[in-house]
Amino acid sequence: MRNVGWLLGSLVAGWLWVAHAWSQEAGPLPGTRPLTDQGDLAMRMVEGVDRFLVRKTGESVAGRARYWQRELGSDEGYARSIEANRRWLAVRLGVRDRRVEPGEDALALPGGDRPMVAGPTVLLGQRVEFGPIAWPVMGDVVAEGYEVRPVWATGSATATVILIPDADDPPEALLGLVEASYTAVPVAIRLAESGCRVIVVGLVDRTLAPRNGRARLTNREYVQRPAYELGRTLAGYETQMVLALVDRLKGGPGSGRLGVAGFGEGGMIALYAAALDPRIDAALVSGAFDSRLGTWREPVDRNVFGLLERMGGAELASLVAPRPLVVEACGWPAVEVAPGQGGAPGRLATPTLSEVRSELERARSLVPPGSPLEFVCSGEAGDGPSGTDPALAALLGFLNPDLRLAPPTVEAEAVPKPEPETLARRIAARQSRWIHQLDRHTQQLLDASPNVRAEFMKDLDASSLEAFERSAEAYRERFEREVIGRFDEPLLDPDPRSRKSFETEAVSGYEVVLDVWPDVFAYGILVVPKDVKAGERRPVVVCQHGLEGRPQDVAHPEVNNPAYNQFALRLAERGFVTFAPQNLYIGGDRFRTLQRKANPLGKTLFSVIVPQHRQIVGWLKTLPFVDPSRIGFYGLSYGGKSAMRIPPLVPDYCLSICSADFNEWVWKNTSTRSPYSYVWTGEYEIFEWDLGSTFNYAEMAALIAPRPFMVERGHFDGVAPDEMVAYEFAKVRHLYRARLKLPADRCRIEWFVGPHTIHGVGTFEFLHHHLNWPIRPDQPIVPLDRPANGSPLRPNR
């Protein structure tokens, strides 16, 4: 609850305002305490939010219990009680596309009993044969791997194991055709010698390469980026490959019991697959089990939005129970994606043995008593090789008690190997096929996404303005909960602190700091005209800078960044009160890491920025010279992104102007064809979970409606081509004019000949009109991006 005494104090301060008004002393704003903090307030803000997110990450473990109501009395009751969380995990992984069913299989062999394509086999001694296979997954995606069979066994194998290597080990590594990074024994052949049919599934590797001549991304990040925007993940795609196999193996004759085993990245996919599909009878997870609390440090392709809200390693294990799960503590793949290349930095490091044991004990406390949960430690510290005899033997025992792990009779050296160059070409070609197919699948989802969003928004009732505003509330709640992410944390008393920052003949500027949450504050520059009369209340424009910007860029008279053209200062000179907030997108990897930390919690940078603005607007409304009903928002570039995300959730903003950003946002984040796409750039934090199915910019604008909304667009702005801006804006205009029948001035776009900059003509007219502030005869509106002679300040490109 806000401090009532502080509110009353601020009202009393109004009587003193004019008397104090514009002294030359560098004192605080009336009604605020002196701001004495030194140093870089912008970076201090970033550091404080970092501490807040680290604390929330730790608190997530205790908060998960509210999502689970486990019935431990019976296996059937337990399975029913966890089913909702299993479905939730499938959605968050993006396991949502219809798989090609057996029988629809275009690749099925005529007359065969296996709905998979098999290549020529290789016989090893008299016991094992193997050969390449392929099977359809979803759409045009075809998975590839190897089948390994025991030829000595009579009839069908009594158990089948789907084997998944680490991402940087091709399937051939488990056959001994190439060196494996984690074991000297060809694990697939070893299991086949023990009587199992084995299917080896490959994953997308971590090869680092420049994309479209720009950012250097791993293959995994390249696939993950656009998929994430459409509500899918690379891990989900790879899990689908495994589940497509399960569809075929469990439905076929004589398939027997089915297990899944994975190493490194493959261990994570094995855990996801077993958690999602009860048809898998047992699982071995090697070099992949921990609390998941460090996901933000890992390669970004492991990012699962909101996972930590409900699940860590223990909860994932509880979705496997009461089926058997073997956890092998061993060395993790040594992976490091260095910063400064354009992709998201990340690394994999082996957790301590105590961390693994602790998470496993937590898993045991969540599952029905007696659930088989076996622990194997490789090496004294849990950092030895994967695929040890005890781990493999445990998996076999759970699949069939009669199976015994056979001693290795075929060493890796004995496996007949193709020429190294031939094999390398084969592996590279397969990787290219997978990446091409997964990319094509994502691009097909992009093509379909407008129809998906239309279906999502079908309950927005535009039959009347009252019906529209009622129905929009449910969408506004979903936008904040499911896209932006909301911390259910009460705002602190703002305890405003200020100091005078600058003064001109017409205005005074104050640095202002407001508390938001523990460790989190809002900071910005308030610019107040000097001609405010006693008792007068002026309109306010909140002026938001862009990427790596600062309040001084838009408000300070001694800073003239050509992108911003001092628009907060210029508006204040026209009589508006302005406030220029410091937003979080400053500091390169330091702020981008905040997004990495927020995402596993189901949150984003805007989960913090929106409450900062609620605090800012709440404080502005208390100022005696501010009209609380006339507070507008105007942002450029990343500030334009803010203009699309903050006003929908802060209704006290009576209008919004998006400058140098508005476009077909889902396309810009997802297209691997367009040179305008963020897929190619270093902004690895920009991708937002599942906007493709929910809120593109037109849908966000619908949450601003019926408040006035405007787009400022320079023809030579490199954000997007004109036609994509017009395409998305046409949908907004259709809502305002055709469906809601609002006045034409309520929704506008201004096109000007210029680059990525504040133009300040149509937008200034828009502000004067809708904030009801007159244009003085001696202050005609002229372009801010052109000097008196009318030529551009800089070349248009």
mmCIF file of C-alpha atoms in Angstrom, residues 24 35 68 88 146 209 266 268 319 348 391 460 468 471 523 564 568 583 585 607 640 661:
data_model
loop_
_atom_site.group_PDB
_atom_site.id
_atom_site.type_symbol
_atom_site.label_atom_id
_atom_site.label_comp_id
_atom_site.label_asym_id
_atom_site.label_seq_id
_atom_site.Cartn_x
_atom_site.Cartn_y
_atom_site.Cartn_z
ATOM 1 C CA GLN A 24 19.246 28.252 -9.940
ATOM 2 C CA LEU A 35 19.198 12.243 -4.751
ATOM 3 C CA TRP A 68 1.216 -30.001 -8.454
ATOM 4 C CA TRP A 88 1.992 -28.109 -19.911
ATOM 5 C CA TYR A 146 20.844 -46.245 -37.580
ATOM 6 C CA ALA A 209 28.995 -20.412 -38.695
ATOM 7 C CA GLY A 266 20.820 -36.514 -25.914
ATOM 8 C CA MET A 268 18.165 -33.994 -21.968
ATOM 9 C CA LEU A 319 6.869 -37.154 -14.796
ATOM 10 C CA LEU A 348 28.002 -26.395 -20.314
ATOM 11 C CA ALA A 391 24.196 -47.616 -16.046
ATOM 12 C CA LEU A 460 -12.430 -9.937 -29.270
ATOM 13 C CA PHE A 468 -14.761 -4.476 -27.013
ATOM 14 C CA SER A 471 -13.497 -8.694 -24.110
ATOM 15 C CA TYR A 523 15.302 6.263 -13.042
ATOM 16 C CA TYR A 564 16.371 11.344 -31.091
ATOM 17 C CA ALA A 568 11.825 15.260 -24.900
ATOM 18 C CA ASN A 583 15.101 1.457 -19.801
ATOM 19 C CA TYR A 585 18.275 -2.369 -22.650
ATOM 20 C CA SER A 607 8.211 -8.134 -16.626
ATOM 21 C CA GLY A 640 9.030 1.861 -30.042
ATOM 22 C CA ASP A 661 9.926 0.134 -34.926
#
